[in-house]
Amino acid sequence: PDNLIALDLIRCVGYPLVAPSANRSGRPSPTTAAHVQEDLGDRIDAVIDGGNTTLGLESTVVKVTPDDVTLFRPGSITVEMLEEVAGMRVSFPHSFGPTPPSPGMKYAHYAPQAKVCLVTHEARHRLWETVCRLQEHGEKVAVLAFDDTLRQAPASTQCYSLGARDDLQFAGRNLYALFRTADKDQVAALVVEGVPSLGLGRALMNRLQKAASIIVEE
């Protein structure tokens, strides 16, 4: 692991160390020690706090054969990076049959308790229209979007920032923490601004699409 505390723990134990992810299915993945404590509580004896996650999104998962590289789950190691190393096109099938070959592929694994309404990048001009429509139903609605979009927000709108539009690493690092904040604020519906499915944006959109119960497209 790329973490000095984790490496020290392995050295102290003195033999190979194996463990599952510190998260429960159906919840946004933890990105801080506090998130782990919230989710697992008295199921565990202790938490070693190695600091916040540096990437935020789950790992890239691929299947590699001599003739093919298949992407099961996009992550911070992007398709473009893989293709440069492999020297071949990486396939990303959207259907794998009844048995998913990788975690996080079958259901809304990453969703908050709030209803997520994803507005795709192509439909971003409809974001505030979507917010107004949801507010008409009397729901507590919040917006998760980039800073330039949030500058157009009405004064009374609950907003959470994904940061600068050209810094998708910030968005990926903070996405799940913002989902959890929305739940603590008892938001009923969370309108989220999407990004183009390129580079790290592919991983972000993969998580958002799985979390969404409504997708607004152009």
Tab-separated table of N, CA and C in Angstrom, residues 117 119 123-145 149-150 152-154 156-159 189-193 216:
chain	number	residue	atom	x	y	z
A	117	CYS	N	-30.326	12.590	-8.204
A	117	CYS	CA	-30.765	12.933	-9.563
A	117	CYS	C	-29.540	13.432	-10.318
A	119	VAL	N	-27.662	14.917	-13.420
A	119	VAL	CA	-27.842	15.700	-14.645
A	119	VAL	C	-26.553	15.553	-15.455
A	123	ALA	N	-26.622	17.699	-20.510
A	123	ALA	CA	-27.905	18.296	-20.111
A	123	ALA	C	-27.727	19.313	-18.987
A	124	ARG	N	-26.505	19.798	-18.774
A	124	ARG	CA	-26.254	20.656	-17.615
A	124	ARG	C	-27.069	21.947	-17.645
A	125	HIS	N	-27.519	22.371	-18.844
A	125	HIS	CA	-28.363	23.565	-18.937
A	125	HIS	C	-29.727	23.343	-18.289
A	126	ARG	N	-30.048	22.086	-17.960
A	126	ARG	CA	-31.334	21.770	-17.331
A	126	ARG	C	-31.206	21.566	-15.819
A	127	LEU	N	-30.030	21.832	-15.257
A	127	LEU	CA	-29.803	21.538	-13.845
A	127	LEU	C	-30.740	22.331	-12.936
A	128	TRP	N	-30.808	23.656	-13.119
A	128	TRP	CA	-31.635	24.465	-12.220
A	128	TRP	C	-33.115	24.239	-12.464
A	129	GLU	N	-33.467	23.931	-13.689
A	129	GLU	CA	-34.847	23.530	-13.988
A	129	GLU	C	-35.206	22.255	-13.222
A	130	THR	N	-34.268	21.322	-13.162
A	130	THR	CA	-34.488	20.069	-12.438
A	130	THR	C	-34.642	20.329	-10.941
A	131	VAL	N	-33.819	21.219	-10.392
A	131	VAL	CA	-33.921	21.574	-8.974
A	131	VAL	C	-35.303	22.151	-8.670
A	132	CYS	N	-35.749	23.087	-9.490
A	132	CYS	CA	-37.069	23.717	-9.272
A	132	CYS	C	-38.191	22.688	-9.336
A	133	ARG	N	-38.094	21.744	-10.266
A	133	ARG	CA	-39.140	20.722	-10.404
A	133	ARG	C	-39.215	19.841	-9.164
A	134	LEU	N	-38.070	19.476	-8.615
A	134	LEU	CA	-38.063	18.650	-7.401
A	134	LEU	C	-38.564	19.440	-6.193
A	135	GLN	N	-38.212	20.720	-6.134
A	135	GLN	CA	-38.664	21.544	-5.019
A	135	GLN	C	-40.178	21.711	-5.002
A	136	GLU	N	-40.801	21.630	-6.171
A	136	GLU	CA	-42.252	21.757	-6.252
A	136	GLU	C	-42.961	20.640	-5.498
A	137	HIS	N	-42.268	19.505	-5.288
A	137	HIS	CA	-42.862	18.382	-4.559
A	137	HIS	C	-42.670	18.521	-3.048
A	138	GLY	N	-42.104	19.653	-2.623
A	138	GLY	CA	-41.942	19.896	-1.193
A	138	GLY	C	-40.769	19.175	-0.568
A	139	GLU	N	-39.860	18.621	-1.383
A	139	GLU	CA	-38.706	17.901	-0.858
A	139	GLU	C	-37.579	18.881	-0.501
A	140	LYS	N	-36.740	18.478	0.458
A	140	LYS	CA	-35.525	19.236	0.747
A	140	LYS	C	-34.506	18.868	-0.318
A	141	VAL	N	-34.202	19.807	-1.197
A	141	VAL	CA	-33.352	19.551	-2.363
A	141	VAL	C	-32.019	20.273	-2.185
A	142	ALA	N	-30.935	19.595	-2.511
A	142	ALA	CA	-29.606	20.202	-2.502
A	142	ALA	C	-28.924	19.936	-3.837
A	143	VAL	N	-27.884	20.699	-4.103
A	143	VAL	CA	-27.162	20.603	-5.376
A	143	VAL	C	-25.693	20.294	-5.098
A	144	LEU	N	-25.168	19.309	-5.827
A	144	LEU	CA	-23.749	18.946	-5.774
A	144	LEU	C	-23.184	19.225	-7.164
A	145	ALA	N	-22.369	20.278	-7.270
A	145	ALA	CA	-21.931	20.716	-8.593
A	145	ALA	C	-20.595	21.447	-8.496
A	149	THR	N	-20.839	26.458	-11.693
A	149	THR	CA	-22.278	26.213	-11.732
A	149	THR	C	-22.951	26.753	-10.477
A	150	LEU	N	-22.324	26.547	-9.329
A	150	LEU	CA	-22.925	26.969	-8.057
A	150	LEU	C	-22.998	28.484	-7.928
A	152	GLN	N	-24.359	30.302	-9.890
A	152	GLN	CA	-25.679	30.683	-10.411
A	152	GLN	C	-26.812	30.272	-9.457
A	153	ALA	N	-26.468	29.696	-8.314
A	153	ALA	CA	-27.486	29.144	-7.422
A	153	ALA	C	-28.274	30.250	-6.722
A	154	PRO	N	-29.600	30.077	-6.604
A	154	PRO	CA	-30.395	30.998	-5.788
A	154	PRO	C	-29.898	30.990	-4.344
A	156	SER	N	-31.171	30.712	-1.482
A	156	SER	CA	-31.733	29.774	-0.508
A	156	SER	C	-31.374	28.310	-0.781
A	157	THR	N	-30.603	28.054	-1.846
A	157	THR	CA	-30.313	26.672	-2.249
A	157	THR	C	-29.178	26.073	-1.426
A	158	GLN	N	-29.396	24.857	-0.912
A	158	GLN	CA	-28.339	24.119	-0.214
A	158	GLN	C	-27.358	23.588	-1.265
A	159	CYS	N	-26.074	23.934	-1.139
A	159	CYS	CA	-25.096	23.569	-2.167
A	159	CYS	C	-23.885	22.870	-1.556
A	189	ALA	N	-33.443	14.957	-1.715
A	189	ALA	CA	-33.056	14.784	-3.116
A	189	ALA	C	-31.785	15.582	-3.381
A	190	LEU	N	-30.816	14.934	-4.008
A	190	LEU	CA	-29.525	15.550	-4.303
A	190	LEU	C	-29.349	15.595	-5.816
A	191	VAL	N	-29.344	16.808	-6.379
A	191	VAL	CA	-29.141	16.987	-7.816
A	191	VAL	C	-27.642	17.134	-8.063
A	192	VAL	N	-27.078	16.236	-8.871
A	192	VAL	CA	-25.632	16.177	-9.070
A	192	VAL	C	-25.290	16.503	-10.519
A	193	GLU	N	-24.297	17.363	-10.698
A	193	GLU	CA	-23.821	17.708	-12.038
A	193	GLU	C	-22.840	16.651	-12.538
A	216	VAL	N	-31.026	12.749	-15.827
A	216	VAL	CA	-31.541	13.733	-16.780
A	216	VAL	C	-30.542	13.846	-17.922
